[in-house]
XYZ file of C-alpha atoms in Angstrom:
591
model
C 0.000 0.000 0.000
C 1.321 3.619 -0.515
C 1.727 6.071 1.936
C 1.175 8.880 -0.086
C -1.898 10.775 0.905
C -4.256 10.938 -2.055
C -3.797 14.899 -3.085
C -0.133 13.911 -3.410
C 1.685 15.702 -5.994
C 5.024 15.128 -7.196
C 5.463 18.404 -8.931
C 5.465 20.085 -5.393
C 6.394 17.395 -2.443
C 9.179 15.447 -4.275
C 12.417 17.459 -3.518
C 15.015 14.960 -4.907
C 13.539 15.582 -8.354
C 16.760 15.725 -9.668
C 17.867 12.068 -8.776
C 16.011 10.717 -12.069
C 18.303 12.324 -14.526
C 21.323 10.994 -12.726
C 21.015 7.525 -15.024
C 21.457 10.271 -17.836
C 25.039 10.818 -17.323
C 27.194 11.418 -19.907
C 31.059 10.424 -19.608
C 34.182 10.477 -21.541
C 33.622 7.244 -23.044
C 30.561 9.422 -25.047
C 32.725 11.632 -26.705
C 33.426 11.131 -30.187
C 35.968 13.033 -32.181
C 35.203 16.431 -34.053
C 38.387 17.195 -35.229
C 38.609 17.151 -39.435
C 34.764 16.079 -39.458
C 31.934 18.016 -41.322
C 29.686 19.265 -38.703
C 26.516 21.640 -38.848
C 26.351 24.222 -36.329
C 23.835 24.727 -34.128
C 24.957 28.307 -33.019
C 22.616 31.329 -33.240
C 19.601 32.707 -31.610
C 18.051 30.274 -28.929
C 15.043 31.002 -26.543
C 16.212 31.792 -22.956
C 14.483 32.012 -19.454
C 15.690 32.182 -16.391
C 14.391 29.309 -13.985
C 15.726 29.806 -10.475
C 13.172 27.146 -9.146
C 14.068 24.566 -12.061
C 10.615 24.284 -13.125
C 12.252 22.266 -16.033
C 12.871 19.544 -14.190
C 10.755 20.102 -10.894
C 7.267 20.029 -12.677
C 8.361 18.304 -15.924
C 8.128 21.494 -18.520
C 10.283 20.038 -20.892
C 7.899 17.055 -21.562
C 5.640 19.396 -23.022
C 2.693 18.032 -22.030
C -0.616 20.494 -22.493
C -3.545 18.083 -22.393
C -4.261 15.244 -20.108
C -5.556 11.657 -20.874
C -9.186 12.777 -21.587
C -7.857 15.153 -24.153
C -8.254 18.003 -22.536
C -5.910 21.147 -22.392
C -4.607 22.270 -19.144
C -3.394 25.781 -18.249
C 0.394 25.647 -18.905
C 3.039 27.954 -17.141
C 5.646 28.187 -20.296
C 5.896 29.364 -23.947
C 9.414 28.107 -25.340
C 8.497 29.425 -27.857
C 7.462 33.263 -26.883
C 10.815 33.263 -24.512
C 12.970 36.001 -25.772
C 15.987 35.103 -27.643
C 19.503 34.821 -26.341
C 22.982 34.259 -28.506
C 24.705 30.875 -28.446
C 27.724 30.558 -27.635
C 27.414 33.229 -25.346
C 27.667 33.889 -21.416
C 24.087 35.145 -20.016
C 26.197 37.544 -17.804
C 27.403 39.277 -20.924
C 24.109 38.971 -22.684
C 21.571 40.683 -20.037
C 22.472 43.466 -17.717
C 19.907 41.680 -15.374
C 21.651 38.553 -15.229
C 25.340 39.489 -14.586
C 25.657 38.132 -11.095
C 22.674 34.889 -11.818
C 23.585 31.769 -10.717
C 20.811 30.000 -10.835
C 19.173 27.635 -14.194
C 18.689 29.234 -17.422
C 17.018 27.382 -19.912
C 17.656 26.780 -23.705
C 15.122 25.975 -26.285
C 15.346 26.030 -30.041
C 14.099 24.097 -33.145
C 15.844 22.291 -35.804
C 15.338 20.086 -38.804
C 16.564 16.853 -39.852
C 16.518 15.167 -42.758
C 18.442 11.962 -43.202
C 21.651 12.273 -45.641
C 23.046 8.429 -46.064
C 20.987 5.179 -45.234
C 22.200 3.986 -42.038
C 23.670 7.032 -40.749
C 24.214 7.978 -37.074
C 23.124 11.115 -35.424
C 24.905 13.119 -32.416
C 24.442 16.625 -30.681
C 28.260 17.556 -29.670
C 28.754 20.682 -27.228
C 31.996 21.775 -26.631
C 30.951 24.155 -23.131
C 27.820 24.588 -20.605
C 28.373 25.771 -17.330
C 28.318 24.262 -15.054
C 26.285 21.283 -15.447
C 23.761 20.473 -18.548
C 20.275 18.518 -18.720
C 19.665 17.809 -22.404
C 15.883 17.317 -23.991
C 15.040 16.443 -27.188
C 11.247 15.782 -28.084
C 10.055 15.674 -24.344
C 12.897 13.031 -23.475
C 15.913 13.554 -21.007
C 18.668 12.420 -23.646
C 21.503 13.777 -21.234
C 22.976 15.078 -18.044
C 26.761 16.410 -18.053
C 29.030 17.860 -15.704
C 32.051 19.909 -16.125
C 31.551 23.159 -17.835
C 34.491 23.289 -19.766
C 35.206 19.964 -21.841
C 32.852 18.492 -24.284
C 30.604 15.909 -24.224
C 28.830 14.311 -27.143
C 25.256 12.444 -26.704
C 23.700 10.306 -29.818
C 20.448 10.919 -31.009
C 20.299 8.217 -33.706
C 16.265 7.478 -34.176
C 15.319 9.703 -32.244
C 14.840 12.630 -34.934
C 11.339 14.211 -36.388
C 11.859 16.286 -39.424
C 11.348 18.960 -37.145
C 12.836 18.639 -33.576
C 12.343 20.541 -30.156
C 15.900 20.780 -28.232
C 16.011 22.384 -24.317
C 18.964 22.683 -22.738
C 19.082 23.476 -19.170
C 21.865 24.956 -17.932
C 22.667 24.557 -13.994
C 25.596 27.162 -13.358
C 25.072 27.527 -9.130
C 28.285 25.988 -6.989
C 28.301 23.042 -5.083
C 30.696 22.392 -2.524
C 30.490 18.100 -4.115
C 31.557 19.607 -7.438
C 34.427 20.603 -9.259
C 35.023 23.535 -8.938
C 33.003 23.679 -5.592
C 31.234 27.023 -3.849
C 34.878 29.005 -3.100
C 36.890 30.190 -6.578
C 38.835 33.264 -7.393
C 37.229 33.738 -10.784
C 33.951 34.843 -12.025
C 30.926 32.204 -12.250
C 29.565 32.614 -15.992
C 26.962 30.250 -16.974
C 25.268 29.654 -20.182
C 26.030 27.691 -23.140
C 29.416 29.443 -24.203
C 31.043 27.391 -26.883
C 30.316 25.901 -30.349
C 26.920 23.503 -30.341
C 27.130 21.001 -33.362
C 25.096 18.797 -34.967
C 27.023 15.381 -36.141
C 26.781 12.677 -38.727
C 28.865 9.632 -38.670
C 28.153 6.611 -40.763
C 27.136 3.147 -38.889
C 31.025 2.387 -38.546
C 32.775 5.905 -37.354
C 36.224 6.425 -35.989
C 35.390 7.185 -32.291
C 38.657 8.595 -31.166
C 42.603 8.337 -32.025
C 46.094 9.321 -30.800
C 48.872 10.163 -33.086
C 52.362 10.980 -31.466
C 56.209 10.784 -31.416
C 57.120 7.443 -29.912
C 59.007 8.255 -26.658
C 62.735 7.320 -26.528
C 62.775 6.391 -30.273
C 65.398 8.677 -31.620
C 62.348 11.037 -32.849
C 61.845 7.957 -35.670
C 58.637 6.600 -34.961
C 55.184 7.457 -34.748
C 52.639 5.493 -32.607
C 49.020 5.305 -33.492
C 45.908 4.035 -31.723
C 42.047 4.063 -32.867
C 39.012 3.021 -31.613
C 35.844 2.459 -33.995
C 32.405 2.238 -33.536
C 30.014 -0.261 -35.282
C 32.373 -2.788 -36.640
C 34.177 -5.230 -34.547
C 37.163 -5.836 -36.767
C 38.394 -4.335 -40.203
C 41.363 -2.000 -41.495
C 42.051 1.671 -41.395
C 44.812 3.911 -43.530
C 46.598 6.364 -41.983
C 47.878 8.552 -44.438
C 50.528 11.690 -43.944
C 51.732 12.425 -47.636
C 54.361 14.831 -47.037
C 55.866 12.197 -44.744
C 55.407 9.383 -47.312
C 52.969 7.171 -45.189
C 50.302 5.092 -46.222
C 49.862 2.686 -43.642
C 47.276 0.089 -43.762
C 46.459 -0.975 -39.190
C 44.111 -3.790 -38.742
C 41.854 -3.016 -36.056
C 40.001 -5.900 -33.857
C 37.224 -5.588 -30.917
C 36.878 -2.167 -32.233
C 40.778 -1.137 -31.183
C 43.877 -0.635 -33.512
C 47.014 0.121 -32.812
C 50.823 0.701 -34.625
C 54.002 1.881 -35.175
C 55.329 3.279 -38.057
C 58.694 4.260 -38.763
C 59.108 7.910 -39.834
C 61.260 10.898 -39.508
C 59.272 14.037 -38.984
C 60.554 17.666 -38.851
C 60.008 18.165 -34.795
C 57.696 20.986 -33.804
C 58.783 23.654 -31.655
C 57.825 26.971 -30.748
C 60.690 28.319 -33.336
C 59.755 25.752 -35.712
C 55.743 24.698 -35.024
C 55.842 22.633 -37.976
C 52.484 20.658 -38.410
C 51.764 17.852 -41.303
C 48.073 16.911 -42.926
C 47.347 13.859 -41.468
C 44.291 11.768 -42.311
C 43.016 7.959 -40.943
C 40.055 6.473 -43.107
C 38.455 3.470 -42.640
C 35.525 2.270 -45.434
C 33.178 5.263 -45.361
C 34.226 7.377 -42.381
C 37.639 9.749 -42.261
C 39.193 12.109 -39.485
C 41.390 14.661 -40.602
C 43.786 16.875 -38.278
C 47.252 19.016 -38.356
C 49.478 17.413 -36.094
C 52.639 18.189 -35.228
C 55.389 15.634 -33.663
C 57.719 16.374 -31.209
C 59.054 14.925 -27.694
C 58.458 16.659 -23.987
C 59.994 14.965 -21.114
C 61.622 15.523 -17.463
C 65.247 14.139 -17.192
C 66.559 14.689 -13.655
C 65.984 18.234 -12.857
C 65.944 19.210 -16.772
C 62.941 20.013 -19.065
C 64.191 18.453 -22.712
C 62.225 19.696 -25.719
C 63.556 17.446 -28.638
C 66.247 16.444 -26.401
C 67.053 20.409 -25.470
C 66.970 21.784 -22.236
C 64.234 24.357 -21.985
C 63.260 26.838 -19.684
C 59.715 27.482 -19.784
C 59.411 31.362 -20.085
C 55.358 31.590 -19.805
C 52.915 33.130 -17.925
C 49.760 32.159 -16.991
C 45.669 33.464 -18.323
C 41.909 32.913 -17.552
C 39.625 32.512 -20.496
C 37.864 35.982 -19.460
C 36.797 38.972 -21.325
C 35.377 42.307 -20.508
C 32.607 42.332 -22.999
C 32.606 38.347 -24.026
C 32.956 37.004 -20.458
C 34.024 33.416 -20.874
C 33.698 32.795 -24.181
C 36.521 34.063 -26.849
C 36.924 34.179 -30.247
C 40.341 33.615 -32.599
C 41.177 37.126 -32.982
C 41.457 37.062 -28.914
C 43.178 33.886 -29.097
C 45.943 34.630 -31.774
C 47.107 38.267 -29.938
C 47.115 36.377 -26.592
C 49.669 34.572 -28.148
C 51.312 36.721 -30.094
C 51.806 39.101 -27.322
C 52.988 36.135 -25.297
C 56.048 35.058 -28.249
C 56.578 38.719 -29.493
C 56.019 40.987 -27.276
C 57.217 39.046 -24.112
C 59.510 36.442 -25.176
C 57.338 33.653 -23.745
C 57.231 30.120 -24.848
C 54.603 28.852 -22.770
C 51.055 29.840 -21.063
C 49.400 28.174 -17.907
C 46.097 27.963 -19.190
C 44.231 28.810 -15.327
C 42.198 26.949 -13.655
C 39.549 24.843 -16.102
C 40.001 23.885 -19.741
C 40.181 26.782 -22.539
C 39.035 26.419 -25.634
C 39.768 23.871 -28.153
C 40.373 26.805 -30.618
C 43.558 27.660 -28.624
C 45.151 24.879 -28.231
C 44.822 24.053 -32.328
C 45.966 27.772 -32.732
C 48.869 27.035 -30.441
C 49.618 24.066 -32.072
C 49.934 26.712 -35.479
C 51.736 29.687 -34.298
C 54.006 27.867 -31.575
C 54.093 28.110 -28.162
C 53.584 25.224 -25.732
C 50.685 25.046 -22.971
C 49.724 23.724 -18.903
C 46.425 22.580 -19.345
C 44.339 21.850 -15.978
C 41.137 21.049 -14.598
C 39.643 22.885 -11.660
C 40.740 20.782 -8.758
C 40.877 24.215 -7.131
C 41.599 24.364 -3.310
C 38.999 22.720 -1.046
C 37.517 20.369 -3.101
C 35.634 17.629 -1.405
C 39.003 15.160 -1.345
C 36.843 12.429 1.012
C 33.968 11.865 -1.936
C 34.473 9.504 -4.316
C 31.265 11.053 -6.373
C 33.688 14.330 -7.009
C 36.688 12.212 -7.432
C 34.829 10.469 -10.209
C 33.981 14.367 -11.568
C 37.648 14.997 -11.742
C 38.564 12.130 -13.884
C 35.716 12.109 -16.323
C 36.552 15.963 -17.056
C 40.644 15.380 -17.219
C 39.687 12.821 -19.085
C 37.443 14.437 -21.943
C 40.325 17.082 -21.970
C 42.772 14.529 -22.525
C 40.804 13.132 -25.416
C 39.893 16.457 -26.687
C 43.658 17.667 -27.439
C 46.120 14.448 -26.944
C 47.057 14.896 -30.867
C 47.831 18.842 -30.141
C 51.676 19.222 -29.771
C 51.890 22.510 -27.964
C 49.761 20.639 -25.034
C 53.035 19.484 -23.043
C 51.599 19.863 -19.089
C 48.523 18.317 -17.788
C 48.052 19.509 -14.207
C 45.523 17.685 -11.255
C 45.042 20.028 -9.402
C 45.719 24.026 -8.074
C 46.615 25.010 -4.311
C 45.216 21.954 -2.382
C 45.788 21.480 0.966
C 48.236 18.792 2.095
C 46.036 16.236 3.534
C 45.472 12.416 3.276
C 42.407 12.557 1.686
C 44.022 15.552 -0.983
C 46.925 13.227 -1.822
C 44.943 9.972 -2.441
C 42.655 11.861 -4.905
C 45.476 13.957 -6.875
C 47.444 11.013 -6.796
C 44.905 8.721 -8.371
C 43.827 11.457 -11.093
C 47.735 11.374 -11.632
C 47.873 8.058 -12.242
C 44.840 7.379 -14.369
C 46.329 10.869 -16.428
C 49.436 8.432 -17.164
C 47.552 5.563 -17.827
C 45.996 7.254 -20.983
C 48.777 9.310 -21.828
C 52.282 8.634 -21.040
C 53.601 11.028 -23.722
C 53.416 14.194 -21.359
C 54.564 15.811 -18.347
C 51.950 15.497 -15.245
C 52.036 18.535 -12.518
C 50.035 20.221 -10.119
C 50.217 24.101 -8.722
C 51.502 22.890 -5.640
C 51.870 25.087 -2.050
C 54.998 26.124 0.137
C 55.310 24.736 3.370
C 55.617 27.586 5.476
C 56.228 26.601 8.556
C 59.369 24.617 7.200
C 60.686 27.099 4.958
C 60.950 25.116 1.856
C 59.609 23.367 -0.857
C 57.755 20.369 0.484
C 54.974 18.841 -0.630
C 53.611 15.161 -0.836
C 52.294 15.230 -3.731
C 55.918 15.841 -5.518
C 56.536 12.376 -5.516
C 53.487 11.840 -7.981
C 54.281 14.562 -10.002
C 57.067 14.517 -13.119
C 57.225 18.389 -12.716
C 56.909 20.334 -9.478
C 54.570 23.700 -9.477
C 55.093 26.162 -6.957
C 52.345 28.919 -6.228
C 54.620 31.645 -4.314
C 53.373 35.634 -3.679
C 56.783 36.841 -1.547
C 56.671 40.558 -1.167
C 52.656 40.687 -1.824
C 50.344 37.955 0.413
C 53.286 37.444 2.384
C 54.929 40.872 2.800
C 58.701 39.692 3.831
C 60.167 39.052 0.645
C 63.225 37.351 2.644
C 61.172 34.379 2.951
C 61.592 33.782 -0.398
C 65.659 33.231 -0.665
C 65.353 31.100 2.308
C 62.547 28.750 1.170
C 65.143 28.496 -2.324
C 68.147 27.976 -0.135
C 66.217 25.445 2.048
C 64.739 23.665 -0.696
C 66.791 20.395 -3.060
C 63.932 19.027 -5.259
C 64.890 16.181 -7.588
C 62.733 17.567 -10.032
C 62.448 20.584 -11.853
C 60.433 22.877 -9.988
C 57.897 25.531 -12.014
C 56.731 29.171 -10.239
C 53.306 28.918 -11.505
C 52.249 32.131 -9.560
C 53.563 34.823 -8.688
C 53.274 38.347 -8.713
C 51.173 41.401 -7.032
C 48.215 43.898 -7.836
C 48.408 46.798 -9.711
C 45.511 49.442 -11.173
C 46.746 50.497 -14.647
C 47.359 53.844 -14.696
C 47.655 54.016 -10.644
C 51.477 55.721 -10.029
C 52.689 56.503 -7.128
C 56.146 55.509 -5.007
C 57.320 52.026 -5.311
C 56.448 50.758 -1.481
C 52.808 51.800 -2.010
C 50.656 48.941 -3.081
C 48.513 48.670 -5.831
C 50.413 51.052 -7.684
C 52.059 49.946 -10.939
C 55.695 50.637 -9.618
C 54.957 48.348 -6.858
C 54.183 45.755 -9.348
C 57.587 46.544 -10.950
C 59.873 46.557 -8.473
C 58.426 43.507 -6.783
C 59.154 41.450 -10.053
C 62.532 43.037 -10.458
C 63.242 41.428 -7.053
C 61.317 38.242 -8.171
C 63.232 37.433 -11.729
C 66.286 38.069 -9.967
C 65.764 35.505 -7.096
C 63.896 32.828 -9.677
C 66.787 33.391 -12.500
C 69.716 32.509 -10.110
C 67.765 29.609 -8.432
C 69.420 26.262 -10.519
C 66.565 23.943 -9.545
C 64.006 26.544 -11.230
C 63.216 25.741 -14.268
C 60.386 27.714 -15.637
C 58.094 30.503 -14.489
C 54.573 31.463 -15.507
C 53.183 34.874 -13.476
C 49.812 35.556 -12.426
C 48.578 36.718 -14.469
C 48.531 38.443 -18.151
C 45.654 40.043 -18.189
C 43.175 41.583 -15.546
C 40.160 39.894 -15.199
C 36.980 39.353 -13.513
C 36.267 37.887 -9.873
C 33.770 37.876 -7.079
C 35.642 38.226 -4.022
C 37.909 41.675 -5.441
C 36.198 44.924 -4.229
C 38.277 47.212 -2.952
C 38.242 50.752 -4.906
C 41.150 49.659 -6.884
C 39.984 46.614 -8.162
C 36.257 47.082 -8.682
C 35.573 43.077 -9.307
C 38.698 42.399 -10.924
C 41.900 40.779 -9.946
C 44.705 42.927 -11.223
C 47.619 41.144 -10.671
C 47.617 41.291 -14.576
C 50.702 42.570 -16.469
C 47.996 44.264 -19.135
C 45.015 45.575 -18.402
C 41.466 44.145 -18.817
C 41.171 45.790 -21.905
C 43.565 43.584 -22.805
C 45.815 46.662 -24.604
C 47.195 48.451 -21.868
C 50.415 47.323 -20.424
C 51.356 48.180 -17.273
C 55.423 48.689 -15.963
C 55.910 44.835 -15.116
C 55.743 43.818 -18.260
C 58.815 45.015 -19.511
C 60.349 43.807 -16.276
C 59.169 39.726 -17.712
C 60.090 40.945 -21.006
C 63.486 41.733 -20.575
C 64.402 38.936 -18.169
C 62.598 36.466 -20.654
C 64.548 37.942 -23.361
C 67.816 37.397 -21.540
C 67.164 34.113 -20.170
């Protein structure tokens, strides 16, 4: 018998009405690859509401339902349809004054048609951002739930396509302390759907996914490839790079090939980002990519690129823009990085704290300079619950499948200023291992903290790590810059050791003497003292300041920053240097 009393209603009393969509979940294993494949975009104008209560899901709007089972119509709180129009890709907090600070659901709605191209042909929706987490509906059925709201997740719709189809998207972008991130971050909260929305044909048999590198340790002679297909158990695929003079023929079985194939490729560098057409076909379905070849590894205490020591002269950025908010665009993308190899004789960004774009890594991978890429294990995440340790790894690993074949990708990092507890280094030390178990070809790190009591570099976590990152703000959080030389001085890591922050405030335009903070000579003459500490330090063997440009965050109100961290060397307007810069610049030029 059921307890219910008989004016029960679920659309009020049930408060775990989100528990249904769980069995929705989307994962890494989802994801197909984009790269070289004919898409459709779904961009453009899509209906938008905002739905603090999550009527959506609470009382079951998105199964459309407006009569009941006598035929009769009942009085219905929504319109899709008369909801005013937002852009996609686009953050709400951009798009609507209203809306800047809304952290709440918004929801999505659009139409589309479909009609079917090849008999037999396979259907997915592909987004490449939603923040934070995304409930997809197609037709009046939950097709898919995803968290993480910046890697990509792919969902198939194969029959389940009218010629004309009804797509919601809601779009969950409030903090949870089970999530990563969770409540407490240092950067603004945009939600929406802010990247590219495509619409995906494959044939029966697709190529899922692949990985094309250098072999490690081969004398830069051999190239390793694995595949995965979908639909056939067993057959052949060609991989084809003309300019190199391959045309390889790799069985595949179970749905998996793999090989190695002699070759001699001109190694990509930052001076030298040379990238080849590459192109793997089975019967019916092909991927095509530029992909460059080259070999990143620690040896000792030594960074080798292609066998040469580098230092890695970088600094780090947020994907955050005054008028775009979190979504960018290539013209953004290419001066970031032009300013970055021209202007300040970088080699290497930090891209902070949650996968960027795949647009810049591709662009990277074109105009040369190599990248940290990280996932938001940012501070107190909840280390004890294996629900958010499962988070972490689906979303390192959808960015690991998203850009493995991009050269200038050289650093994935687990994790940014964690505290150094049992449960911490269990769950960064798994995510480091599973990180190696699907790609051994690059360097793992983490942003790691000083121990201050000690005086000195020492942290756990190091011995997981192939590169040590250091988070360090001598002279600014911690005023006695002497702490500094003695934390070098006390400190023999066995591995090469990164500064992945450091630096101090500054309002552009604010002068004044060169002990008052928040002035841009402050700024200055703490880096001068900074580069000249880090430059004569042997066991340092890269740097990458916080940050390049000023940018948005919630918990920075004082008069000079007005919302905005401006530890930046350039202002928000991403134009305006300040005196710092030169400061990197020359010290980068020397070094």
């Amino acid at each position: 018998m059921s307890n219910k009393p008989g004016n029960f209603n679920p659309e009020i009393h049930v408060t775990d009405y989100r528990k249904e969509f769980e069995a929705k979940r989307v994962t890494r294993d989802c994801l197909i690859s984009i790269d070289g494949r004919k898409t459709e975009s779904l961009n453009g104008k899509w209906h938008f509401y905002a739905d603090p209560i999550e009527y959506l899901l609470r009382r079951g709007w998105y199964k459309e339902s407006r009569y009941d089972d006598q035929g009769r119509e009942k009085p219905c709180d929504y319109d899709f349809e008369a909801m005013e129009e937002i852009k996609v890709p686009a953050t709400w907090n951009t798009e609507r004054p209203e809306l800047f600070l809304y952290e709440n659901m918004g929801v999505y709605f659009r139409t589309f048609r479909y009609k079917q191209h090849e008999e037999g042909e396979r259907v997915f929706l592909h987004f490449e951002g939603v923040a934070y987490r995304a409930y997809v509906f197609l037709n009046g059925e939950c097709i898919a739930m995803h968290d993480g709201a910046s890697t990509p997740f792919s969902v198939e719709v194969t029959g389940k396509l009218n010629d004309v189809n009804r797509i919601l998207v809601g779009v969950d972008a409030k903090r949870q302390d089970d999530r990563v991130p969770m409540t407490n971050t240092d950067w603004f909260n945009y939600g929406g759907i802010y990247r590219d929305v495509y619409f995906v044909r494959t044939p029966g048999t697709f190529l899922k996914d692949w990985f094309l590198r250098l072999v490690p340790g081969s004398g830069y002679s051999e190239i390793a490839l694995d595949f995965s297909v979908d639909g056939s158990k067993s057959g052949e695929a060609l991989l084809t790079i003309e300019e190199l003079g391959i045309k390889e023929k790799v069985r595949y079985e179970d749905g998996i090939g793999s090989a190695v194939i002699k070759a001699k490729p001109v190694l990509w560098s930052p001076e030298n980002p040379k990238l080849y057409d590459v192109s793997l076909s089975i019967d019916g379905d092909e991927l095509l990519d530029k992909i460059g070849f080259r070999e990143f590894k620690v040896d000792g205490n030594r960074i080798l690129l292609n066998g040469n020591e580098v230092f890695m002269k970088g600094i780090c950025v947020h994907e955050d823009d005054v008028y775009l908010g979190k979504s960018t665009n290539e013209c953004i993308i290419r001066e970031t990085i032009r300013t970055v190899k021209e202007d300040l004789h970088g080699v290497f960004l930090r891209l902070a704290h949650y996968p960027h774009t795949r647009l810049f890594s591709k662009i990277a991978d074109e105009m040369g300079v190599m990248l940290w890429e990280e996932i938001p294990v940012y501070w107190s995440i909840a280390f004890g619950n294996e629900k958010t340790y499962k988070d972490a790894e689906n979303q390192i690993g959808e960015l690991i499948k998203r850009d493995k074949n991009r050269a200038s990708v050289v650093i994935w990092s687990v994790g940014n200023e964690n505290p150094d507890t049992d449960d911490r280094f269990a769950f960064m030390s798994n995510l480091a291992s599973y990180v190696r178990s699907v790609d051994p070809t690059r360097a793992v790190s983490a942003a790691c903290l000083v121990d201050e009591v000690g005086e000195k570099i020492d942290d756990r976590l190091a011995d997981k790590l192939d590169i040590i990152g250091v988070n360090e703000y001598y002279g600014w959080y911690n005023p006695d810059f002497s702490k500094l030389g003695r934390v070098l001085k006390n400190s023999n890591p066995s591995k090469p050791v990164i500064i992945t922050e450091v630096g101090a405030g500054a309002r552009a335009g604010n002068h004044g003497p060169s002990d008052m903070l928040w002035t841009e000579e402050f700024q200055e003459a703490l880096y001068m003292k900074q580069v000249k500490e880090i430059g004569a330090c042997p066991f340092i063997k890269g740097v990458s300041p916080w940050i390049l440009y000023d940018f948005r965050a919630q918990r920075r109100f004082n008069h000079y920053q007005e919302g905005f961290n401006r530890k930046g060397l350039i202002d928000a307007d991403k134009k305006t240097k300040k005196l710092a810069f030169k400061v990197l610049s020359d010290f980068y030029k020397t070094k």
